[in-house]
Amino acid sequence: MTMIKMALRSLIGNGLKTWLNVFVLSFTFVLIIFMQGLLEGWNRQAVTDTVTWEIAGGQYWSQKYDPYDPFSIDSSAAVVPSSFRKEYDAHDIEPVLYAKGTIYPGGRMQGVLLKGIRPDQHLLALPTYLLKADGAEIPVIMGAHMAKQANLKVNDLVTLRWRDVNGTFEAVDIRVAGIFRTSVPTVDIGQIWLPLDELQKMTLQPNACTILITKPEIPIQQLSAWPFKDQTELTKQTAAMIQAKSKGYNVFYFIFLSMALIAIFDTQTLSIFRRQREIGTLVALGMTQKQVVSLFTLEGTMNALLAILVGTIWGLPIFVAFAVNGIHIPMDVSSFGVPMADKMFPYFTLKLVAGTISFIMVITALVSYWPAHKIARMKPTDAIRGKAL
Amino acid sequence: MKTIVEVKNLVKKFPIGDGFFTALKGVNLIFTEGEFTGLVGPSGSGKTTLLNIIGTLDVPTDGDVIVLSKSVGNLSPKEAAQLRKEELGFIFQNYNLLPVYTVFENVEFPLLLLKMSAGERKQRVLETLEWVGLTDKVKSRPSQLSGGECQRVAIARAMVKRPRLVLADEPTANLDAANSHHILQTMEKLNRELKTTFIFATHDEKVIGYLHRIIRLADGKVVEDSSPLNSPKGDLKSESSQGTITNNNDLDSSPSGRLGGAL
């Protein structure tokens, strides 16, 4: 208690110097928590968006389907198992057929992945109702990024060439029925969505599909020909990509943390020079060297405590405001290859806040201890005269 | 009279380059309770070194120093700190006040280390500040005080715990004549009223005039140990009472005049 009182007196007595340190440290606290919250929010948003746009409750993959082997895509489809008949009719399970194709927008040739889906599906956020459009040409929808790449607009016609299951080339004009905006690049980049029955006819694969997307509540069936992939497995890659990108942010994290710690370390180290006479006096007045170390360590740690208080006062309203209203991302980030919405919502967990605070508290105590430990080795007689260092 | 400090054949050497500088060369002294003694000598004579060893801030190279029945050479750092905390008071040439503390907090500090209750601390601090005539500066910081006032705060800090021995290293070196006399009168009064033992290290003639016992050191050895029968302090006192010290600081009219009653 006495130590706390002494450390507090020193902190208050140091006035502006203390408050400058506290502000720098509080800035670090807030910034680190905010950046981590942003990454956490991004992660959650990416997973949620991927589930909403692509995964739903999980996917059954045709045994022959290998997403990493583009040459086998055309031959990876299989007939929808009869055990899914009830769910199929109720639209609780949605088949998607994959096929390779080539489009010729403006005389250029561009390879695409064709995805056939039922227009009246309701498991994914895709605006597949646009595929119901009447007309001579096959209606297709695509993501904004794909449309931009191919320089296509709604109602534009473009020639599509593909091969059927026998390897025969066919070609037809398709019409862009709709362009959707999504934060999930895996349903956008290089892909064209068209009605499932059209694609089945085009590829001569009646009733076939490559994957089956399920509604979340549907009981999982164990079928050797259709292995099931749950949400965790399917979003693993997204999470891994975000984690990889977050490493770049960690550089900033450590720069800011280092700045704050250098400020504290600097103050504490300078204290050795500036306050050596004071330290000698404390020893002469009856403090042990251990007590002096404790006092200075406590003083440094109290900087962190005050910074938490100050950071809470000015940081909390900022956290709440951004968590509620989100942060607009002005740049086009679709090329990142990671789902990123136009607006990001930071997500602050108790674990994140408590973890960051604890981490900084420990680091602060350490950088305060080191110079204090050096103080303790001073000869009191030299310290009193101010010539120990 | 009870022996408070006994210095036995004390030798202190400091390493310098490849060799040693011998600051004290076999010093033998005895200090009894209630003494008002000065270690007098030129710079480098060893007076501060002797004071530091008596104050347990340094250790002998050879010989021994017994302070309040405890051998300085055999004390652990913790035991030495305990002795300083409970029994010793220090007054320094540069005052060595804690700059971020107020006058009250500076004087209160030794009592905090003794874990005294808040009420008792307050009473003691105010009482001690009354002795040195600084009750109106309680909330001031050292930077707002004059040199004389700072030294009075340092005296109050040394005296607040009622130590048995006060060690003062050149306490008047940074003070003008008027303040020096006032400081010395204060200390002499405390010595007389509280029976606190004072040991000074000084070469200031003004201090020497107040001393009851003068130990002259030269080249690390005691060359004279005398008790002046006719101290010139009476003359100096008359000098200070002629108006050099303000009435507010005049010990005879200040609350310190009631020192005995307060105790």
XYZ file of C-alpha atoms in Angstrom:
652
model
C 0.000 0.000 0.000
C 2.854 2.339 0.908
C 4.564 1.534 -2.388
C 1.406 2.234 -4.348
C 1.020 5.551 -2.555
C 4.635 6.506 -3.276
C 4.433 5.451 -6.931
C 1.191 7.343 -7.342
C 2.709 10.464 -5.806
C 5.634 10.290 -8.204
C 3.328 9.841 -11.163
C 1.138 12.755 -10.170
C 4.164 14.830 -9.281
C 5.713 14.243 -12.705
C 2.725 16.017 -14.216
C 2.898 16.571 -17.962
C 5.617 13.970 -18.421
C 3.354 11.308 -16.938
C 0.395 12.362 -19.051
C 2.433 12.315 -22.256
C 3.533 8.763 -21.520
C 0.047 7.750 -20.576
C -1.386 9.220 -23.764
C 1.157 7.482 -26.003
C 0.475 4.199 -24.246
C -3.293 4.656 -24.352
C -2.993 5.417 -28.073
C -1.169 2.119 -28.513
C -3.743 0.237 -26.473
C -6.613 1.647 -28.490
C -4.878 1.201 -31.824
C -3.852 -2.395 -31.160
C -7.275 -3.370 -29.899
C -8.903 -1.548 -32.809
C -6.694 -3.212 -35.426
C -7.165 -6.628 -33.891
C -10.903 -5.958 -33.686
C -10.896 -5.000 -37.338
C -9.135 -8.228 -38.296
C -11.489 -10.231 -36.115
C -14.455 -8.414 -37.691
C -13.061 -9.048 -41.168
C -12.555 -12.698 -40.376
C -16.069 -13.103 -39.072
C -17.554 -11.129 -41.935
C -15.598 -13.128 -44.499
C -16.760 -16.420 -43.022
C -20.356 -15.206 -42.736
C -20.366 -13.893 -46.309
C -18.808 -17.086 -47.635
C -21.513 -19.087 -45.874
C -24.227 -16.768 -47.187
C -23.036 -16.686 -50.783
C -21.395 -20.056 -51.319
C -21.596 -22.641 -48.578
C -24.943 -22.445 -46.769
C -25.161 -25.446 -44.386
C -22.317 -27.344 -46.027
C -21.623 -29.136 -49.291
C -21.584 -32.674 -50.636
C -18.919 -33.033 -53.264
C -19.019 -35.531 -56.037
C -16.289 -38.053 -55.344
C -14.583 -37.179 -58.609
C -14.565 -33.428 -57.961
C -11.186 -31.937 -57.200
C -11.215 -28.128 -56.977
C -7.458 -28.048 -57.530
C -7.589 -29.980 -60.809
C -9.178 -27.875 -63.547
C -8.730 -30.670 -66.122
C -11.091 -33.017 -64.268
C -13.900 -30.520 -63.728
C -15.828 -31.461 -66.862
C -15.886 -35.115 -65.900
C -16.465 -34.704 -62.180
C -20.264 -34.519 -62.155
C -22.540 -37.321 -61.018
C -26.262 -37.900 -60.834
C -27.965 -36.531 -57.740
C -28.408 -39.472 -55.338
C -31.954 -40.678 -54.929
C -31.649 -40.421 -51.141
C -31.785 -36.613 -51.576
C -34.988 -36.680 -53.567
C -37.171 -35.250 -50.792
C -34.723 -32.438 -49.927
C -34.146 -31.792 -53.628
C -37.841 -31.263 -54.264
C -38.202 -29.076 -51.185
C -35.188 -26.951 -52.238
C -33.456 -27.863 -49.006
C -30.588 -29.091 -51.093
C -29.351 -27.356 -54.213
C -27.300 -29.034 -56.906
C -24.648 -27.030 -58.704
C -23.054 -28.257 -61.890
C -19.582 -27.078 -62.852
C -18.224 -26.926 -66.383
C -15.422 -25.148 -68.158
C -16.185 -22.695 -70.935
C -14.789 -19.830 -72.922
C -16.437 -16.495 -73.636
C -15.500 -14.038 -76.363
C -16.278 -10.556 -75.062
C -15.260 -7.850 -77.559
C -13.374 -10.335 -79.672
C -11.211 -11.469 -76.778
C -11.102 -15.000 -75.461
C -11.593 -15.569 -71.742
C -11.790 -18.841 -69.889
C -14.630 -19.132 -67.379
C -16.082 -21.576 -64.935
C -19.730 -22.227 -65.693
C -21.961 -22.943 -62.721
C -25.450 -24.234 -63.219
C -27.914 -23.590 -60.416
C -31.674 -23.755 -60.114
C -33.162 -20.246 -60.550
C -35.610 -20.683 -57.691
C -33.012 -21.710 -55.107
C -33.106 -19.881 -51.785
C -30.068 -21.266 -49.982
C -27.539 -18.795 -51.365
C -27.690 -15.016 -51.613
C -27.118 -15.156 -55.370
C -29.882 -13.357 -57.350
C -30.668 -16.521 -59.319
C -34.292 -15.408 -59.885
C -32.792 -13.336 -62.751
C -32.050 -16.626 -64.531
C -35.794 -17.123 -65.088
C -35.767 -14.451 -67.801
C -37.409 -15.395 -71.120
C -35.675 -14.948 -74.437
C -33.861 -16.652 -77.211
C -30.500 -16.488 -75.452
C -29.561 -18.304 -72.276
C -29.738 -15.842 -69.340
C -26.676 -15.707 -67.124
C -25.644 -13.754 -64.044
C -22.165 -12.817 -62.904
C -20.410 -10.887 -60.216
C -19.382 -7.270 -60.644
C -15.715 -8.150 -60.764
C -16.231 -10.705 -63.516
C -18.383 -8.237 -65.458
C -15.681 -5.626 -65.153
C -12.991 -8.053 -66.300
C -15.044 -9.089 -69.325
C -16.307 -5.550 -69.903
C -19.907 -6.760 -69.884
C -23.075 -4.968 -68.841
C -26.615 -6.141 -68.192
C -28.354 -7.297 -71.409
C -25.043 -7.625 -73.252
C -24.729 -10.669 -75.473
C -21.573 -12.704 -75.518
C -20.610 -15.923 -77.238
C -19.974 -18.910 -74.995
C -18.138 -21.995 -76.137
C -17.939 -25.221 -74.146
C -17.461 -28.938 -74.570
C -20.106 -31.515 -73.753
C -19.381 -34.661 -71.807
C -18.277 -36.384 -75.033
C -15.764 -33.669 -75.786
C -17.686 -32.056 -78.595
C -17.367 -28.279 -78.839
C -20.574 -26.267 -78.887
C -21.189 -22.500 -78.901
C -24.147 -20.261 -78.160
C -24.875 -16.640 -77.376
C -25.679 -15.908 -73.747
C -27.280 -12.773 -72.377
C -26.212 -11.034 -69.169
C -29.432 -11.029 -67.140
C -27.921 -9.525 -64.032
C -24.737 -8.427 -62.343
C -24.473 -8.810 -58.580
C -22.122 -7.279 -56.060
C -20.617 -9.649 -53.570
C -17.711 -9.628 -51.146
C -17.013 -13.294 -51.873
C -14.630 -13.592 -54.800
C -15.103 -17.365 -55.114
C -18.603 -16.853 -56.545
C -17.503 -13.930 -58.694
C -14.065 -13.973 -60.261
C -13.948 -15.947 -63.547
C -17.422 -17.394 -63.071
C -20.726 -17.337 -64.903
C -23.935 -18.621 -63.317
C -26.646 -20.018 -65.547
C -29.765 -22.183 -65.106
C -28.935 -25.711 -64.033
C -31.187 -27.426 -66.587
C -29.582 -25.410 -69.396
C -26.093 -26.402 -68.376
C -27.150 -30.034 -67.959
C -28.563 -29.978 -71.483
C -25.512 -28.184 -72.857
C -23.094 -30.705 -71.363
C -25.360 -33.701 -71.971
C -25.453 -34.568 -68.267
C -29.104 -34.846 -67.271
C -29.765 -34.798 -63.510
C -26.049 -34.399 -62.846
C -24.285 -31.983 -60.582
C -20.806 -31.469 -59.155
C -21.725 -30.340 -55.660
C -24.834 -30.333 -53.518
C -25.388 -27.383 -51.206
C -27.489 -28.119 -48.138
C -29.682 -26.114 -45.861
C -28.075 -25.787 -42.396
C -30.687 -27.823 -40.496
C -30.697 -30.808 -42.853
C -29.336 -34.026 -41.265
C -26.065 -35.097 -42.813
C -26.015 -38.284 -44.845
C -22.880 -40.380 -44.980
C -22.472 -41.296 -48.658
C -19.195 -42.653 -49.945
C -19.807 -41.210 -53.437
C -20.696 -37.779 -52.013
C -18.394 -36.850 -49.112
C -19.752 -34.068 -46.952
C -17.758 -30.868 -46.272
C -18.957 -28.830 -43.330
C -18.747 -25.052 -42.896
C -15.526 -25.210 -40.844
C -13.731 -27.213 -43.505
C -15.005 -25.054 -46.326
C -14.107 -21.756 -44.621
C -10.725 -22.986 -43.469
C -9.062 -21.597 -46.547
C -10.697 -18.195 -46.131
C -9.590 -18.044 -42.491
C -6.075 -19.075 -43.497
C -5.899 -16.350 -46.133
C -7.056 -13.704 -43.652
C -4.554 -14.944 -41.147
C -1.815 -14.652 -43.762
C -2.886 -11.107 -44.619
C -3.168 -10.170 -40.937
C 0.543 -10.858 -40.566
C 1.144 -7.696 -42.539
C -0.954 -5.824 -40.016
C 1.046 -7.350 -37.204
C 4.035 -5.355 -38.426
C 2.116 -2.169 -37.639
C 0.967 -3.737 -34.377
C 4.563 -4.209 -33.259
C 5.678 -0.799 -34.523
C 3.036 0.907 -32.406
C 3.716 -1.320 -29.435
C 7.440 -0.653 -29.737
C 6.802 3.086 -29.880
C 4.869 2.959 -26.649
C 7.362 0.719 -24.944
C 10.279 2.861 -26.050
C 8.476 5.853 -24.519
C 8.164 4.047 -21.202
C 11.612 2.534 -21.369
C 13.062 5.915 -22.257
C 11.330 7.597 -19.359
C 12.408 4.923 -16.943
C 15.980 4.834 -18.233
C 16.250 8.602 -18.197
C 15.017 8.414 -14.652
C 18.232 6.668 -13.715
C 20.190 9.723 -14.767
C 17.683 12.303 -13.683
C 16.602 10.705 -10.443
C 19.766 9.029 -9.199
C 20.090 11.546 -6.356
C 16.494 10.813 -5.457
C 17.228 7.098 -5.514
C 20.241 7.575 -3.253
C 18.063 9.584 -0.923
C 15.427 6.845 -0.848
C 18.108 4.352 0.129
C 19.472 6.729 2.779
C 15.986 7.146 4.177
C 15.765 3.413 4.711
C 14.446 1.817 1.545
C 16.059 -1.447 0.512
C 17.311 -1.875 -3.034
C 14.514 -4.354 -3.621
C 11.984 -1.745 -2.541
C 13.517 0.795 -4.919
C 13.217 -1.686 -7.806
C 9.628 -2.421 -6.821
C 8.823 1.273 -6.587
C 10.150 2.086 -10.038
C 8.602 -1.020 -11.609
C 5.316 -0.136 -10.001
C 5.606 3.403 -11.257
C 6.097 2.156 -14.819
C 3.262 -0.320 -14.501
C 0.987 2.396 -13.189
C 1.612 4.217 -16.455
C -0.036 1.275 -18.160
C -2.934 1.265 -15.694
C -3.532 4.957 -16.221
C -3.269 4.409 -19.968
C -6.010 1.773 -19.761
C -8.206 4.271 -17.959
C -7.477 7.076 -20.396
C -7.742 4.718 -23.382
C -11.129 3.521 -22.153
C -12.376 7.088 -21.847
C -11.503 8.113 -25.397
C -11.303 4.745 -27.102
C -14.572 3.159 -26.007
C -16.844 5.645 -27.852
C -14.735 5.139 -30.996
C -14.985 1.348 -30.698
C -18.751 1.497 -30.213
C -19.221 3.934 -33.117
C -17.239 1.797 -35.565
C -18.697 -1.490 -34.314
C -22.207 -0.126 -34.908
C -21.721 1.924 -38.087
C -18.855 0.011 -39.693
C -15.955 1.390 -41.686
C -16.320 2.105 -45.355
C -13.505 0.599 -47.427
C -13.104 3.014 -50.323
C -10.720 0.960 -52.460
C -11.520 -1.956 -54.725
C -10.304 -4.925 -52.741
C -11.858 -7.677 -54.828
C -8.468 -8.494 -56.301
C -7.262 -9.414 -52.802
C -8.816 -12.821 -53.313
C -10.249 -12.655 -49.805
C -13.862 -11.815 -49.049
C -13.977 -8.177 -47.993
C -17.150 -6.158 -47.863
C -17.449 -2.461 -48.761
C -18.139 -1.844 -45.122
C -16.270 -3.586 -42.374
C -17.502 -3.972 -38.831
C -14.806 -4.376 -36.162
C -15.585 -7.068 -33.631
C -14.214 -6.690 -30.115
C -14.202 -9.722 -27.887
C -13.455 -9.781 -24.172
C -10.585 -12.133 -24.940
C -9.102 -9.618 -27.379
C -9.383 -6.659 -24.987
C -8.240 -8.544 -21.883
C -5.470 -10.274 -23.822
C -4.076 -7.050 -25.262
C -4.249 -5.273 -21.907
C -2.547 -8.133 -20.094
C 0.142 -8.395 -22.739
C 0.952 -4.686 -22.627
C 0.850 -4.684 -18.823
C 3.432 -7.469 -18.697
C 5.651 -5.832 -21.316
C 5.383 -2.465 -19.557
C 6.336 -4.039 -16.251
C 9.342 -5.660 -17.899
C 10.645 -2.473 -19.516
C 10.149 -0.691 -16.202
C 11.903 -3.412 -14.280
C 15.047 -3.413 -16.384
C 16.202 0.161 -15.670
C 14.938 -0.144 -12.103
C 17.098 -3.214 -11.679
C 20.041 -1.146 -12.905
C 19.208 1.505 -10.329
C 19.357 -1.083 -7.589
C 22.985 -1.821 -8.398
C 24.029 1.787 -7.819
C 26.288 2.605 -4.929
C 24.071 4.725 -2.640
C 26.900 7.104 -1.744
C 27.479 7.868 -5.434
C 23.790 8.049 -6.163
C 23.259 10.632 -3.417
C 25.893 12.858 -4.997
C 24.396 12.271 -8.443
C 27.482 10.720 -9.978
C 26.627 7.046 -10.141
C 26.302 6.961 -13.942
C 26.912 8.822 28.754
C 25.811 5.964 26.513
C 28.016 5.199 23.506
C 26.089 5.606 20.291
C 28.866 5.114 17.739
C 32.205 3.436 18.156
C 34.798 3.592 15.384
C 37.508 0.979 15.753
C 40.699 1.226 13.743
C 38.675 2.102 10.632
C 40.309 1.832 7.236
C 38.558 2.658 3.989
C 40.128 2.231 0.578
C 38.690 3.117 -2.807
C 39.954 1.529 -6.011
C 41.557 4.033 -8.375
C 42.954 2.659 -11.606
C 45.212 -0.243 -10.720
C 45.700 0.878 -7.138
C 43.786 2.167 -4.157
C 43.166 5.499 -2.520
C 43.055 5.209 1.252
C 40.456 7.650 2.520
C 40.577 6.597 6.187
C 43.700 5.278 7.855
C 42.957 3.595 11.169
C 40.471 5.993 12.711
C 39.381 5.377 16.309
C 36.515 7.411 17.785
C 33.654 7.158 20.243
C 30.476 9.238 20.011
C 28.131 9.366 22.964
C 24.426 10.100 23.121
C 23.432 13.742 22.753
C 26.672 14.905 21.184
C 26.774 17.841 18.770
C 29.957 16.937 17.000
C 31.656 17.977 13.838
C 34.105 16.141 11.609
C 36.157 19.020 10.347
C 38.797 19.040 7.680
C 39.640 19.990 4.134
C 38.266 18.224 1.078
C 39.631 14.684 0.793
C 40.359 14.403 4.503
C 37.850 11.530 4.836
C 35.060 13.192 6.790
C 32.264 12.356 4.337
C 33.566 8.797 3.981
C 33.464 8.388 7.746
C 29.967 9.848 7.855
C 28.792 7.468 5.088
C 30.159 4.455 6.938
C 28.554 5.544 10.199
C 25.344 5.994 8.197
C 25.636 2.417 6.826
C 25.714 3.740 3.270
C 29.215 2.340 2.857
C 31.218 -0.432 4.488
C 34.681 -0.436 6.047
C 37.605 -1.984 4.219
C 39.131 -2.852 7.559
C 38.346 -2.245 11.214
C 34.791 -1.800 12.406
C 32.136 0.768 13.169
C 29.532 -0.027 15.816
C 26.372 2.039 15.382
C 23.755 1.610 18.115
C 25.323 -1.713 19.091
C 25.360 -2.987 15.489
C 28.513 -3.671 13.523
C 28.212 -1.878 10.168
C 30.518 -4.355 8.459
C 28.351 -7.305 9.459
C 24.984 -5.825 8.554
C 23.114 -7.264 5.603
C 21.749 -4.643 3.149
C 18.301 -5.247 4.594
C 19.488 -4.803 8.181
C 21.373 -1.649 7.212
C 18.250 -0.253 5.554
C 16.265 -1.122 8.683
C 18.777 0.736 10.872
C 18.680 3.803 8.611
C 14.908 3.709 8.492
C 14.399 3.506 12.250
C 17.344 5.137 13.950
C 19.234 7.412 11.549
C 18.480 10.757 9.992
C 20.381 12.281 7.071
C 20.858 15.899 6.090
C 22.644 16.565 2.819
C 24.488 19.513 1.366
C 22.106 19.633 -1.625
C 19.063 18.974 0.585
C 18.133 15.929 -1.583
C 14.430 16.572 -1.278
C 12.152 14.536 -3.497
C 11.325 17.089 -6.182
C 7.851 15.873 -7.092
C 6.681 15.738 -3.479
C 5.304 18.657 -1.497
C 6.962 19.795 1.734
C 4.428 17.795 3.715
C 5.000 14.659 1.605
C 8.781 14.989 1.835
C 8.654 15.163 5.609
C 6.035 12.427 5.753
C 8.136 10.022 3.656
C 10.202 8.403 6.491
C 6.981 7.810 8.429
C 5.439 6.084 5.405
C 8.380 3.710 5.420
C 7.741 3.081 9.114
C 4.123 2.243 8.225
C 2.733 4.751 10.692
C -1.001 5.447 10.619
C -2.226 8.414 8.567
C -3.439 10.316 11.622
C -0.201 9.900 13.512
C 1.792 10.793 10.408
C -0.094 14.029 9.932
C 0.316 15.017 13.560
C 4.048 14.249 13.537
C 4.699 16.058 10.259
C 2.866 19.222 11.279
C 4.565 19.196 14.654
C 7.995 18.822 13.049
C 7.299 21.503 10.475
C 6.324 23.755 13.360
C 9.753 23.204 14.926
C 11.462 24.382 11.763
C 8.950 27.170 11.137
C 7.543 25.926 7.847
C 3.882 25.372 8.616
C 2.945 27.917 5.940
C 4.808 25.973 3.225
C 3.115 22.625 3.701
C 1.812 22.407 0.145
C 4.825 23.961 -1.573
C 7.179 21.937 -3.728
C 10.971 22.140 -3.226
C 11.313 24.185 -6.424
C 9.179 26.896 -4.823
C 11.390 27.191 -1.724
C 14.585 29.079 -0.981
C 17.781 27.191 -0.129
C 17.325 27.855 3.566
C 13.751 26.646 3.487
C 14.777 23.510 1.599
C 17.374 22.719 4.233
C 14.805 23.256 6.984
C 12.544 20.762 5.193
C 15.501 18.355 5.068
C 16.009 18.805 8.811
C 12.321 18.195 9.423
C 12.514 15.058 7.289
C 15.525 13.836 9.255
C 13.901 14.609 12.608
C 10.296 13.575 12.004
C 10.876 9.968 13.059
C 12.810 11.065 16.181
C 16.069 9.343 15.177
C 18.763 8.697 17.738
C 21.500 9.852 15.393
C 21.470 12.551 12.711
C 24.277 12.705 10.171
C 24.653 16.008 8.366
C 27.030 16.309 5.429
C 27.968 19.952 4.808
C 24.473 21.142 5.727
C 25.273 24.822 5.337
C 27.532 24.695 2.293
C 24.867 26.041 -0.043
C 23.380 28.566 2.361
C 24.100 32.206 3.104
C 25.248 33.263 6.561
C 21.821 34.142 7.913
C 20.255 30.887 6.805
C 23.275 28.918 8.010
C 22.919 30.333 11.507
C 19.223 29.678 11.576
C 19.703 26.094 10.442
C 22.410 25.536 13.040
C 20.331 27.091 15.800
C 17.460 24.821 14.837
C 19.658 21.756 14.967
C 21.279 22.783 18.208
C 17.859 23.323 19.720
C 16.704 19.898 18.582
C 19.877 18.392 19.981
C 19.309 20.092 23.291
C 15.603 19.374 23.585
C 15.399 15.889 22.084
C 18.881 14.690 23.072
C 19.399 13.622 19.448
C 23.029 13.022 18.550
C 24.274 15.131 15.647
C 27.431 14.403 13.682
C 28.421 16.925 11.040
C 30.921 16.735 8.235
C 31.949 20.301 7.537
C 34.659 22.767 6.835
C 32.354 25.734 7.300
C 33.639 28.030 10.048
C 30.065 29.020 10.925
C 29.237 25.410 11.764
C 32.449 24.961 13.734
C 31.371 27.815 15.970
C 28.329 25.848 17.105
C 29.995 22.498 17.677
C 30.350 21.065 21.162
C 33.068 18.716 19.987
C 35.402 19.134 17.052
C 37.184 16.210 15.437
C 39.736 17.377 12.925
C 40.652 15.006 10.152
C 43.557 15.338 7.810
C 44.666 12.842 5.200
C 42.367 10.152 6.594
C 43.541 10.453 10.183
C 42.199 12.130 13.319
C 44.578 14.962 14.115
C 42.575 16.700 16.820
C 39.631 15.800 19.039
C 38.607 18.710 21.233
C 35.633 20.135 23.088
C 35.853 23.936 22.910
C 35.025 25.456 26.268
C 34.257 28.870 24.865
C 32.361 28.243 21.701
C 31.947 31.322 19.531
C 28.359 30.343 18.948
C 27.185 32.887 21.492
C 28.581 35.665 19.341
C 27.014 34.177 16.233
C 23.703 33.884 17.991
C 23.862 37.555 18.908
C 24.637 38.284 15.265
C 21.554 36.430 14.127
C 19.336 38.056 16.723
C 20.401 41.466 15.502
C 17.934 41.121 12.673
C 19.728 38.933 10.134
C 17.078 36.271 10.695
C 13.495 37.397 10.404
C 11.301 37.336 13.458
C 9.232 34.582 11.889
C 12.283 32.361 11.858
C 13.556 33.390 15.257
C 13.732 30.241 17.299
C 13.033 31.953 20.595
C 9.732 33.266 19.345
C 8.943 30.429 16.921
C 6.898 27.364 17.852
C 10.162 25.502 18.217
C 10.517 27.348 21.439
C 7.776 25.064 22.671
C 9.692 22.007 21.546
C 9.984 20.517 24.989
C 6.275 20.885 25.578
C 5.446 19.303 22.251
C 7.430 16.262 23.181
